[in-house]
XYZ file of C-alpha atoms in Angstrom:
673
model
C 19.798 51.720 -35.937
C 17.675 49.966 -33.553
C 15.472 48.703 -36.354
C 17.431 48.072 -39.187
C 15.240 48.752 -42.476
C 18.213 48.252 -44.978
C 18.888 45.600 -46.986
C 22.831 45.951 -45.394
C 23.791 42.646 -43.082
C 26.363 43.025 -40.384
C 29.621 41.865 -40.957
C 28.919 39.491 -37.664
C 26.010 38.282 -38.392
C 25.636 34.898 -39.753
C 23.829 34.129 -42.865
C 20.260 32.680 -42.286
C 20.365 28.491 -42.804
C 23.778 28.283 -42.124
C 23.024 29.192 -38.309
C 26.060 27.020 -36.266
C 23.824 27.695 -33.015
C 23.550 23.814 -31.392
C 20.286 23.006 -30.869
C 18.859 22.480 -27.583
C 18.435 18.936 -27.006
C 14.594 17.896 -25.950
C 13.854 18.202 -22.356
C 13.823 14.486 -20.774
C 10.861 13.277 -19.420
C 10.799 11.367 -16.545
C 8.557 7.981 -17.030
C 7.437 4.927 -14.636
C 7.744 0.997 -15.589
C 5.268 -1.276 -14.243
C 6.934 -4.528 -12.670
C 5.377 -6.591 -15.390
C 6.801 -4.167 -18.137
C 10.041 -4.239 -16.354
C 9.889 -8.329 -16.147
C 8.745 -8.389 -20.255
C 11.733 -6.508 -21.411
C 14.263 -8.605 -19.136
C 12.274 -11.942 -19.093
C 15.801 -13.708 -19.223
C 15.547 -12.606 -15.358
C 12.790 -15.056 -14.810
C 14.359 -17.734 -17.224
C 12.364 -17.126 -20.076
C 15.552 -16.879 -23.035
C 14.229 -18.472 -26.009
C 11.277 -20.573 -26.723
C 12.555 -23.478 -25.682
C 13.482 -22.442 -22.222
C 10.049 -20.734 -21.957
C 8.347 -23.772 -22.800
C 10.850 -25.496 -20.041
C 10.300 -22.731 -17.170
C 6.300 -22.938 -17.819
C 6.570 -26.490 -16.851
C 8.927 -25.819 -13.948
C 6.784 -23.006 -12.750
C 3.649 -24.772 -13.247
C 4.635 -27.942 -11.428
C 6.294 -26.221 -8.606
C 3.447 -24.220 -7.605
C 0.990 -27.405 -7.507
C 3.264 -29.086 -5.583
C 3.074 -25.885 -2.929
C -0.404 -25.776 -3.054
C -0.835 -30.085 -2.103
C 1.787 -29.643 0.439
C 0.306 -26.413 2.103
C -2.526 -28.716 2.685
C -1.171 -32.147 3.660
C -2.673 -33.741 0.687
C -0.496 -36.306 -1.302
C 0.497 -34.514 -4.435
C -0.835 -35.783 -7.908
C 0.626 -33.259 -10.953
C -1.024 -33.891 -14.646
C 0.945 -32.235 -16.744
C 0.520 -31.953 -20.485
C 1.673 -30.286 -23.375
C -0.151 -29.837 -26.543
C 1.686 -29.501 -30.030
C -0.681 -27.012 -32.031
C -0.365 -26.675 -35.487
C -0.117 -23.424 -37.962
C -3.699 -24.159 -39.181
C -5.469 -24.401 -35.599
C -3.276 -21.812 -34.213
C -4.318 -19.274 -36.831
C -8.027 -20.179 -36.410
C -7.886 -19.750 -32.454
C -6.136 -16.252 -32.809
C -9.299 -15.341 -35.679
C -6.979 -15.765 -38.635
C -7.685 -17.028 -41.976
C -5.204 -19.547 -43.978
C -4.377 -17.790 -46.857
C -1.899 -18.576 -49.968
C 1.581 -16.624 -50.371
C 1.861 -13.710 -52.989
C 5.031 -12.918 -53.007
C 7.178 -16.590 -52.157
C 10.782 -14.361 -52.464
C 9.675 -12.578 -49.577
C 9.493 -14.841 -46.776
C 12.602 -16.167 -45.287
C 12.416 -19.901 -45.989
C 12.086 -19.223 -50.046
C 14.041 -21.416 -51.676
C 16.081 -20.352 -55.051
C 15.789 -22.507 -58.002
C 19.633 -23.128 -57.876
C 19.569 -24.391 -54.136
C 16.914 -26.350 -54.161
C 18.557 -27.965 -57.512
C 21.736 -28.273 -55.501
C 19.928 -29.603 -52.020
C 18.126 -32.095 -54.557
C 21.260 -33.794 -55.851
C 22.861 -34.419 -52.231
C 19.914 -35.990 -51.224
C 20.069 -38.060 -53.848
C 23.619 -38.955 -53.469
C 23.043 -39.653 -50.285
C 20.429 -42.204 -51.025
C 22.400 -43.769 -53.506
C 25.361 -44.559 -50.441
C 22.717 -45.589 -48.406
C 21.521 -47.845 -50.875
C 25.046 -49.175 -51.974
C 25.809 -49.607 -48.294
C 23.055 -52.117 -47.448
C 23.272 -54.024 -50.327
C 27.507 -54.735 -49.236
C 26.283 -55.304 -45.724
C 27.932 -52.368 -44.137
C 27.004 -49.902 -41.857
C 26.484 -46.463 -43.614
C 26.936 -43.490 -41.691
C 24.440 -41.008 -40.200
C 23.800 -38.089 -42.377
C 22.848 -34.912 -40.425
C 19.393 -34.082 -40.834
C 18.894 -31.931 -43.507
C 18.026 -28.217 -42.576
C 14.555 -27.501 -42.460
C 12.556 -24.994 -44.386
C 10.490 -23.393 -41.422
C 11.379 -20.067 -41.529
C 11.656 -17.654 -37.949
C 7.714 -16.635 -38.369
C 6.854 -20.025 -38.259
C 7.316 -20.475 -34.601
C 5.757 -23.555 -32.573
C 3.052 -23.395 -30.209
C 1.572 -25.357 -27.608
C -0.889 -25.232 -24.882
C 0.679 -26.280 -21.449
C -1.632 -27.957 -19.022
C -1.194 -28.304 -15.354
C -3.923 -29.713 -13.124
C -3.383 -30.574 -8.886
C -5.587 -31.714 -6.117
C -3.855 -28.658 -3.852
C -5.676 -25.718 -1.995
C -7.099 -24.217 -4.500
C -7.495 -20.251 -4.820
C -10.190 -18.319 -3.359
C -12.809 -17.244 -5.714
C -12.086 -13.078 -5.319
C -8.365 -13.716 -5.496
C -7.500 -15.595 -8.796
C -7.361 -12.063 -10.775
C -4.785 -10.551 -8.363
C -2.647 -13.637 -7.872
C -2.145 -14.321 -11.853
C -2.518 -11.056 -13.168
C -0.657 -8.392 -11.045
C 3.094 -8.917 -10.819
C 5.401 -9.521 -7.526
C 1.854 -9.924 -5.329
C 1.856 -13.316 -3.783
C 1.274 -15.838 -0.687
C 5.166 -16.749 -0.901
C 7.000 -13.747 0.933
C 8.336 -13.464 4.319
C 11.159 -15.670 6.012
C 10.241 -18.809 4.908
C 11.825 -21.961 2.971
C 9.455 -21.686 -0.040
C 10.361 -22.780 -4.072
C 9.867 -19.681 -5.426
C 10.615 -16.048 -4.360
C 10.155 -13.580 -6.844
C 6.713 -13.751 -6.861
C 6.607 -14.416 -10.857
C 5.787 -18.101 -11.666
C 2.552 -18.628 -13.776
C 2.285 -14.755 -14.069
C 5.472 -14.576 -16.128
C 3.981 -17.322 -18.198
C 1.143 -15.439 -19.080
C 3.220 -12.065 -19.848
C 5.419 -14.777 -22.319
C 1.452 -16.185 -23.281
C 0.677 -12.747 -24.375
C 4.215 -11.537 -26.169
C 3.892 -14.525 -28.318
C 0.258 -15.675 -29.075
C -1.635 -12.772 -27.231
C -3.797 -15.551 -25.762
C -4.823 -15.244 -22.045
C -4.544 -17.454 -19.784
C -7.494 -19.911 -18.109
C -7.832 -20.951 -14.669
C -9.879 -23.521 -13.142
C -9.431 -23.428 -8.944
C -11.757 -24.910 -6.434
C -11.281 -25.175 -2.698
C -12.111 -27.984 -0.196
C -15.600 -28.073 1.076
C -16.780 -26.082 -1.824
C -19.268 -26.810 -3.907
C -18.310 -24.721 -6.939
C -15.579 -24.127 -9.104
C -14.103 -20.684 -9.883
C -13.036 -20.201 -13.567
C -11.499 -16.925 -15.360
C -10.171 -16.109 -18.454
C -7.386 -13.254 -18.463
C -4.383 -12.031 -19.711
C -2.406 -9.075 -17.944
C -2.393 -5.072 -18.331
C 1.446 -4.842 -18.809
C 1.939 -1.261 -18.562
C -0.166 -0.724 -15.479
C 0.098 -4.428 -13.499
C -2.946 -5.315 -13.553
C -5.332 -7.728 -14.392
C -7.421 -8.072 -17.658
C -10.295 -10.056 -17.147
C -12.424 -11.844 -19.603
C -14.832 -14.079 -17.815
C -14.819 -14.462 -14.087
C -17.867 -16.949 -13.389
C -18.722 -19.867 -10.466
C -19.245 -23.047 -12.403
C -20.968 -26.455 -10.499
C -19.001 -28.667 -8.766
C -20.723 -32.159 -9.018
C -17.210 -34.296 -8.520
C -16.074 -32.590 -5.157
C -12.944 -31.702 -6.753
C -10.419 -29.700 -4.658
C -7.426 -27.818 -6.596
C -6.062 -25.866 -9.505
C -6.111 -26.434 -13.191
C -3.791 -23.762 -15.459
C -4.397 -23.480 -18.692
C -1.869 -21.521 -21.266
C -0.654 -21.150 -24.544
C 2.308 -20.164 -25.681
C 5.034 -20.232 -28.179
C 7.830 -22.872 -27.278
C 10.437 -25.655 -28.889
C 9.999 -29.554 -27.316
C 12.480 -30.508 -29.372
C 15.737 -28.866 -28.075
C 13.762 -29.117 -24.785
C 12.809 -32.422 -24.553
C 15.191 -33.485 -22.581
C 15.631 -31.164 -20.290
C 12.100 -30.989 -19.551
C 12.397 -35.099 -19.061
C 14.754 -34.832 -16.905
C 13.079 -32.152 -14.502
C 10.502 -34.687 -13.834
C 12.673 -37.573 -13.394
C 14.786 -35.312 -10.889
C 11.329 -33.969 -9.238
C 10.266 -37.519 -8.754
C 13.352 -38.451 -7.105
C 13.382 -35.216 -4.672
C 9.369 -35.615 -3.632
C 8.822 -39.675 -4.156
C 5.814 -39.041 -2.311
C 3.965 -37.381 -5.402
C 2.552 -38.859 -8.263
C 3.522 -37.192 -11.680
C 1.991 -37.752 -14.990
C 3.544 -36.307 -17.884
C 1.922 -36.148 -21.358
C 3.423 -34.927 -24.390
C 0.608 -34.899 -27.411
C 2.258 -34.144 -30.884
C 0.260 -33.606 -33.957
C 1.602 -36.655 -35.147
C -0.093 -39.985 -32.891
C 4.155 -41.310 -33.418
C 5.908 -38.576 -31.242
C 3.570 -38.708 -28.651
C 5.536 -39.094 -25.248
C 3.235 -40.430 -22.127
C 5.316 -40.994 -18.219
C 4.055 -41.890 -15.054
C 6.223 -40.945 -12.146
C 4.424 -43.019 -10.013
C 4.681 -41.901 -5.927
C 6.604 -44.798 -3.659
C 6.162 -43.351 0.428
C 2.560 -41.330 1.605
C 5.561 -40.003 4.117
C 5.881 -36.077 3.380
C 7.927 -33.500 4.834
C 6.937 -31.084 6.773
C 5.099 -27.790 5.979
C 8.175 -25.326 6.443
C 7.019 -22.355 8.942
C 7.769 -18.927 8.871
C 10.357 -17.497 11.230
C 11.727 -14.287 12.392
C 14.885 -12.381 10.713
C 18.289 -13.608 12.996
C 19.581 -9.830 14.091
C 22.577 -10.878 12.165
C 21.238 -11.188 8.704
C 19.354 -7.718 8.501
C 20.290 -4.562 6.891
C 19.193 -0.820 7.544
C 15.936 -1.158 5.256
C 14.803 -4.172 6.677
C 14.841 -2.550 10.020
C 13.232 0.139 8.939
C 10.593 -1.663 7.045
C 9.974 -4.238 10.193
C 10.015 -1.052 12.524
C 7.016 0.550 10.092
C 5.232 -2.890 9.943
C 5.582 -3.715 13.899
C 2.412 -3.853 16.103
C 4.657 -3.212 19.097
C 4.917 -0.304 20.792
C 8.207 0.571 23.180
C 11.966 -0.909 21.654
C 12.084 -3.502 24.436
C 8.959 -5.536 22.620
C 10.119 -4.438 19.792
C 13.753 -6.310 19.838
C 12.070 -9.263 22.053
C 9.160 -10.207 19.219
C 10.597 -9.319 15.915
C 13.609 -11.514 15.885
C 14.824 -14.984 16.893
C 17.414 -15.295 19.873
C 16.698 -12.132 22.101
C 14.917 -12.541 24.876
C 14.474 -9.676 27.543
C 17.532 -10.590 29.525
C 19.195 -9.900 26.143
C 17.321 -7.028 24.813
C 17.656 -5.396 28.009
C 21.640 -5.681 28.288
C 20.955 -4.709 23.712
C 19.283 -1.315 24.945
C 21.637 -0.244 27.586
C 24.759 -0.878 24.990
C 23.553 1.565 22.274
C 23.856 4.445 24.743
C 21.767 7.277 26.737
C 19.208 8.202 23.984
C 17.716 4.352 24.178
C 15.357 3.350 26.486
C 13.509 0.351 26.911
C 10.302 2.059 27.209
C 10.787 4.213 24.402
C 8.356 3.875 21.700
C 9.778 2.221 18.398
C 7.668 4.493 16.178
C 9.624 7.265 16.723
C 13.546 6.426 16.329
C 15.823 8.513 14.177
C 17.488 7.563 11.307
C 20.770 7.529 13.034
C 19.230 5.898 15.985
C 18.221 3.015 13.562
C 22.087 2.472 12.146
C 23.252 2.068 15.558
C 21.297 -0.263 16.096
C 22.355 -2.127 13.117
C 25.856 -1.588 13.779
C 25.302 -3.244 17.243
C 23.396 -5.838 15.509
C 26.568 -6.512 13.363
C 29.005 -6.145 16.202
C 26.987 -8.280 19.168
C 27.397 -11.746 19.027
C 24.128 -13.914 18.893
C 23.095 -17.600 19.404
C 22.696 -19.368 16.032
C 19.237 -20.015 14.777
C 18.284 -23.522 14.922
C 16.534 -25.829 11.825
C 13.174 -26.025 13.287
C 11.842 -23.802 10.412
C 13.314 -25.741 7.895
C 11.887 -28.949 5.849
C 14.060 -30.937 3.775
C 13.014 -33.931 1.804
C 14.564 -36.723 4.634
C 16.769 -39.097 4.576
C 14.047 -41.799 3.591
C 12.296 -39.925 0.994
C 15.678 -39.006 -0.620
C 16.976 -43.040 -0.662
C 13.403 -43.965 -1.871
C 13.160 -41.290 -4.754
C 17.001 -42.685 -5.557
C 15.725 -46.053 -5.666
C 12.289 -45.539 -7.505
C 14.215 -43.559 -10.545
C 17.446 -45.083 -10.720
C 17.499 -48.269 -9.589
C 20.765 -48.761 -8.453
C 22.914 -51.604 -7.470
C 23.907 -49.766 -3.799
C 23.122 -46.694 -1.992
C 23.923 -44.529 0.650
C 22.350 -41.403 1.852
C 23.344 -39.007 4.651
C 21.088 -35.816 6.272
C 23.163 -33.115 8.133
C 22.205 -30.910 10.851
C 21.031 -27.682 10.759
C 23.896 -24.989 10.418
C 24.064 -21.454 10.092
C 25.600 -19.111 7.072
C 24.800 -15.291 7.445
C 22.225 -15.578 10.132
C 20.165 -17.644 7.954
C 19.733 -21.851 8.902
C 20.685 -24.101 5.938
C 20.988 -27.901 6.245
C 22.603 -30.437 3.918
C 21.211 -33.901 2.179
C 23.137 -36.347 0.313
C 22.967 -39.726 -1.142
C 25.790 -41.244 -3.182
C 24.464 -44.434 -5.516
C 26.377 -46.955 -7.625
C 24.934 -48.131 -10.887
C 21.229 -47.722 -11.978
C 19.248 -48.089 -14.861
C 20.073 -45.453 -17.852
C 22.847 -43.505 -15.725
C 26.049 -42.684 -17.757
C 29.361 -44.055 -16.542
C 31.460 -41.632 -14.539
C 29.803 -38.465 -12.590
C 26.128 -37.738 -12.861
C 25.507 -35.074 -10.388
C 21.830 -34.000 -9.090
C 21.654 -30.931 -7.486
C 18.115 -29.537 -6.095
C 17.631 -26.087 -3.569
C 14.681 -26.087 -1.344
C 13.612 -29.127 -3.174
C 13.304 -28.165 -6.740
C 16.161 -29.609 -9.655
C 18.347 -26.867 -10.840
C 19.276 -28.231 -14.535
C 21.573 -25.547 -15.469
C 25.150 -23.633 -15.212
C 25.979 -26.647 -13.701
C 29.528 -25.851 -13.805
C 30.277 -22.549 -11.510
C 27.786 -24.946 -8.699
C 28.908 -25.739 -5.656
C 27.922 -29.513 -5.837
C 29.754 -30.033 -9.066
C 32.961 -28.424 -7.629
C 32.876 -30.207 -4.658
C 32.210 -33.913 -6.005
C 34.877 -33.387 -9.352
C 37.997 -31.512 -7.230
C 37.334 -32.316 -3.199
C 36.265 -36.108 -3.072
C 38.716 -38.257 -3.755
C 36.664 -41.123 -5.145
C 39.831 -43.722 -5.311
C 40.410 -43.889 -1.447
C 36.170 -44.988 -1.335
C 36.928 -47.556 -3.216
C 35.312 -46.046 -6.422
C 36.371 -45.200 -10.261
C 34.907 -41.789 -10.852
C 35.750 -42.376 -14.854
C 34.240 -45.785 -15.045
C 32.020 -46.338 -12.457
C 28.229 -44.691 -12.599
C 28.458 -42.810 -9.817
C 24.929 -40.673 -8.896
C 25.710 -37.800 -6.294
C 22.421 -36.648 -5.161
C 22.683 -32.929 -3.034
C 19.740 -31.004 -1.652
C 20.074 -27.665 0.166
C 17.012 -26.409 1.899
C 17.525 -23.066 3.577
C 15.456 -19.758 4.054
C 17.795 -17.863 2.193
C 19.394 -19.876 -0.569
C 22.426 -18.121 -1.599
C 21.291 -18.292 -5.740
C 24.147 -16.955 -8.327
C 22.982 -15.142 -10.689
C 19.164 -13.634 -11.959
C 18.119 -17.166 -13.321
C 18.509 -19.130 -10.166
C 20.296 -22.206 -11.605
C 23.016 -22.402 -9.125
C 24.726 -22.039 -5.816
C 27.845 -20.552 -5.844
C 31.461 -21.716 -4.479
C 32.158 -18.810 -2.341
C 30.420 -19.549 0.866
C 32.744 -21.235 3.182
C 29.926 -22.782 5.420
C 27.960 -24.396 2.620
C 30.641 -25.875 0.752
C 32.224 -27.481 4.045
C 28.823 -28.823 4.635
C 28.427 -30.512 1.221
C 31.893 -32.042 1.231
C 30.982 -33.518 4.433
C 27.764 -35.027 3.310
C 28.938 -36.786 0.351
C 31.759 -37.823 2.048
C 29.221 -39.426 4.888
C 27.445 -41.169 1.963
C 31.133 -42.557 0.630
C 32.304 -44.000 4.046
C 29.067 -45.773 3.446
C 29.630 -47.191 0.451
C 32.896 -48.095 0.855
C 31.811 -50.756 3.665
C 29.212 -51.814 1.070
C 31.518 -52.030 -1.584
C 34.272 -54.310 0.903
C 31.863 -56.767 1.392
C 30.831 -56.875 -1.992
C 34.611 -58.092 -2.656
C 34.991 -60.065 -0.262
C 31.493 -61.667 -1.387
C 33.272 -61.913 -5.051
C 36.849 -63.146 -3.662
C 35.133 -66.034 -1.602
C 32.898 -67.222 -4.644
C 36.580 -67.131 -6.529
C 37.816 -69.201 -3.651
C 34.925 -72.334 -3.605
C 35.185 -72.257 -7.201
C 38.903 -72.651 -7.268
C 38.683 -75.532 -4.946
C 35.724 -76.839 -6.394
C 36.990 -77.583 -9.797
C 39.782 -79.728 -8.216
C 37.193 -82.050 -6.830
C 36.596 -84.432 -9.725
C 40.062 -85.379 -10.120
C 40.562 -85.614 -6.473
C 38.024 -87.812 -5.869
C 38.788 -89.724 -9.133
C 42.787 -90.117 -7.515
C 41.095 -91.051 -4.198
C 38.782 -93.810 -5.496
C 41.689 -95.098 -7.610
C 43.311 -95.958 -4.512
C 40.722 -97.275 -2.812
C 39.831 -99.851 -5.722
C 43.825 -100.867 -5.291
C 43.842 -101.444 -1.850
C 40.176 -103.312 -1.705
C 42.158 -105.668 -4.470
C 45.170 -106.163 -2.301
C 42.856 -107.079 0.957
C 41.787 -110.234 -0.946
C 45.206 -111.556 -0.813
C 46.223 -110.180 2.673
C 44.357 -110.422 5.590
C 46.838 -108.310 8.229
C 44.840 -105.079 8.443
C 43.588 -102.872 11.192
C 40.269 -103.982 11.750
C 39.064 -100.422 11.251
C 40.524 -100.023 7.844
C 39.145 -103.596 7.153
C 35.858 -102.361 7.918
C 35.691 -99.635 5.583
C 37.643 -101.264 2.539
C 34.988 -103.743 2.961
C 32.410 -101.323 2.133
C 34.252 -100.450 -0.558
C 33.747 -103.504 -2.108
C 30.298 -104.382 -1.082
C 29.548 -100.466 -2.617
C 28.304 -98.623 -0.064
C 31.184 -96.448 0.035
C 31.624 -95.206 -4.082
C 32.846 -92.066 -5.951
C 29.752 -90.304 -5.566
C 30.396 -90.254 -1.541
C 33.439 -89.037 -2.050
C 32.743 -86.239 -4.008
C 29.976 -85.572 -1.468
C 32.108 -85.535 1.198
C 35.176 -83.241 -0.725
C 32.037 -80.771 -1.354
C 31.785 -80.941 2.476
C 35.300 -80.336 2.717
C 35.673 -77.432 0.549
C 32.504 -75.372 2.409
C 34.130 -76.065 5.450
C 38.029 -74.806 4.233
C 35.753 -71.772 2.460
C 34.184 -70.987 5.804
C 37.657 -70.991 8.047
C 39.203 -69.128 5.682
C 36.963 -66.486 5.125
C 36.824 -65.972 8.971
C 40.391 -65.517 9.002
C 40.317 -62.593 6.364
C 37.313 -60.909 8.509
C 39.253 -61.202 11.534
C 42.179 -59.810 9.601
C 39.769 -57.175 9.100
C 38.493 -56.338 12.222
C 35.686 -58.484 12.509
C 36.002 -60.472 15.968
C 34.528 -64.135 16.251
C 34.992 -66.758 18.735
C 37.810 -69.225 17.420
C 36.795 -72.851 16.584
C 38.098 -75.819 18.374
C 41.178 -77.811 17.040
C 40.473 -81.050 15.253
C 42.303 -84.003 16.127
C 41.892 -86.704 13.959
C 43.729 -90.219 13.946
C 45.862 -91.598 11.485
C 46.012 -94.815 9.539
C 49.157 -95.759 11.213
C 47.468 -96.006 14.416
C 49.771 -92.785 16.088
C 47.945 -89.730 17.502
C 48.855 -86.848 15.669
C 47.353 -83.710 13.955
C 46.699 -84.118 10.073
C 46.733 -81.531 7.993
C 43.075 -80.663 6.059
C 45.085 -80.993 2.827
C 46.786 -83.368 3.179
C 45.474 -86.769 1.270
C 45.355 -89.146 4.201
C 42.786 -87.329 5.635
C 40.418 -88.364 3.107
C 40.010 -91.881 4.172
C 39.237 -90.946 7.713
C 36.525 -88.054 6.407
C 34.627 -90.975 4.577
C 34.279 -92.959 7.114
């Protein structure tokens, strides 16, 4: 029956409620994420791994933006950075919450049971008893580890970070997009820059929104403006758009120009205090023309920190120039983008003006090599995908001149040396600045410095790494500079002990493209032979300079030792000679048969004209003379040439003409007359 109205069931039909037919999966929905949402979910890419690292990265990004802003208008940077600790009550009032007592204490992560409290108090009492006993007996008590704090995970620390500079400032209407739209900025293009992602302060704003919910505040004024642009905003993460709370113009009575950025974030000053201060110190090394004022304001004034890094020079590096792409460094996507953005009409003009080191004759030769489908006058916009692939293949196979380093802006050997001296106060320092080199079509330069001794410098190798004039503090072990200094430099050949001496190694690499490894941009890989070779050579050149200085210092120390050894015998020699002269003077009264010259000398001894002090003075002059000649002989053997001195001929007491050894006691008799 087609319509079964009966109650009987087919034997093959499964019972209701026991169906084993698999459920159909829900249809997948295509979703999109904005760049802001992507970086919010993957904040470790931008260096926001944990609260402590977030605080460090926020300071770093704001400081580097300030330096870029000041250097872009050739203004000597003056940067003030302040970290203010915000207590729980103050933070709650900022976000509009009212402090309230806990109703269920056992609900919280920092809850301590009665048994645990008794155990902790007993342990603290025993520790105090042991310390008191050791103090009474004069023994030094072993420091006990600090007790674990009772702060729960929910009670995070919050900080207001403020960075003020005297830079270029920002146009009033561009401020919202410059801070509230991820992957938008002025640093894109082929140019040596401190940043590349277009993140910086934007990532600090995202972290602020995630951890505190408070907006960022920006004050900015450009040169010549009679007003200050003030903007308070946060970011719409899902749409990657700025959410402006307040945007207005205020009076600028002080004619100030620059920017001041203030953001409240969750952080951890305790664990990253040393990293932040090391970063500021290293930044002062590589930018000695800038002045930094760093302040940490704690809840309790006894924990405040204020450090001023004064500038040492007015000489600033040139502003880096934007350059064009080298043919050997481009890929298919880049060629397509250049074709889409170019204002040139035909292929010949496109090759000449969009790439470096391609002049008209070379461009015509390249077009001739591409095949019959290509002509110099063909419209560049009409190139097909296959034709673009042919251009790319030819670029990879053809030979081009290397790009010059004119677009680069290294710190300069002068500034690097001043920075090292200013911050480390070493006993001696050597610097070297290499010429421009190329890897994968990108120009780069390596500058290096090596110092010995210094203030607050640990024994052994102290490695300071810089990329495009910014310090690199993390992931040091895999970096090309670290591996070169530890494994490829034989420090003993340069009279240095890498385990005992205080050696500072400073290497700065600048390029239009720094080959960072990892998403954090914290180290440069060791797999690029051109960079590894240039780093090794630069360090070796510094070591050669230091070896010469160390040898001179060793020679001076040996000279002092020789002089000390000779001088300590003067009293004994003076006493012995004086006793001989007194005996001869006494004998002269009995025997008159003496040479006339000797009689004159002995009469002076008897009359007191020649004294023991006279002998001491003459012997000291003799020591100086011998020391000079020994030093001259040592220097001559070491390769230092000097005109030989005349031989000294002295007449003996017996009247015979012969040479007298300067070391002979007989020389003293003629020396004092």
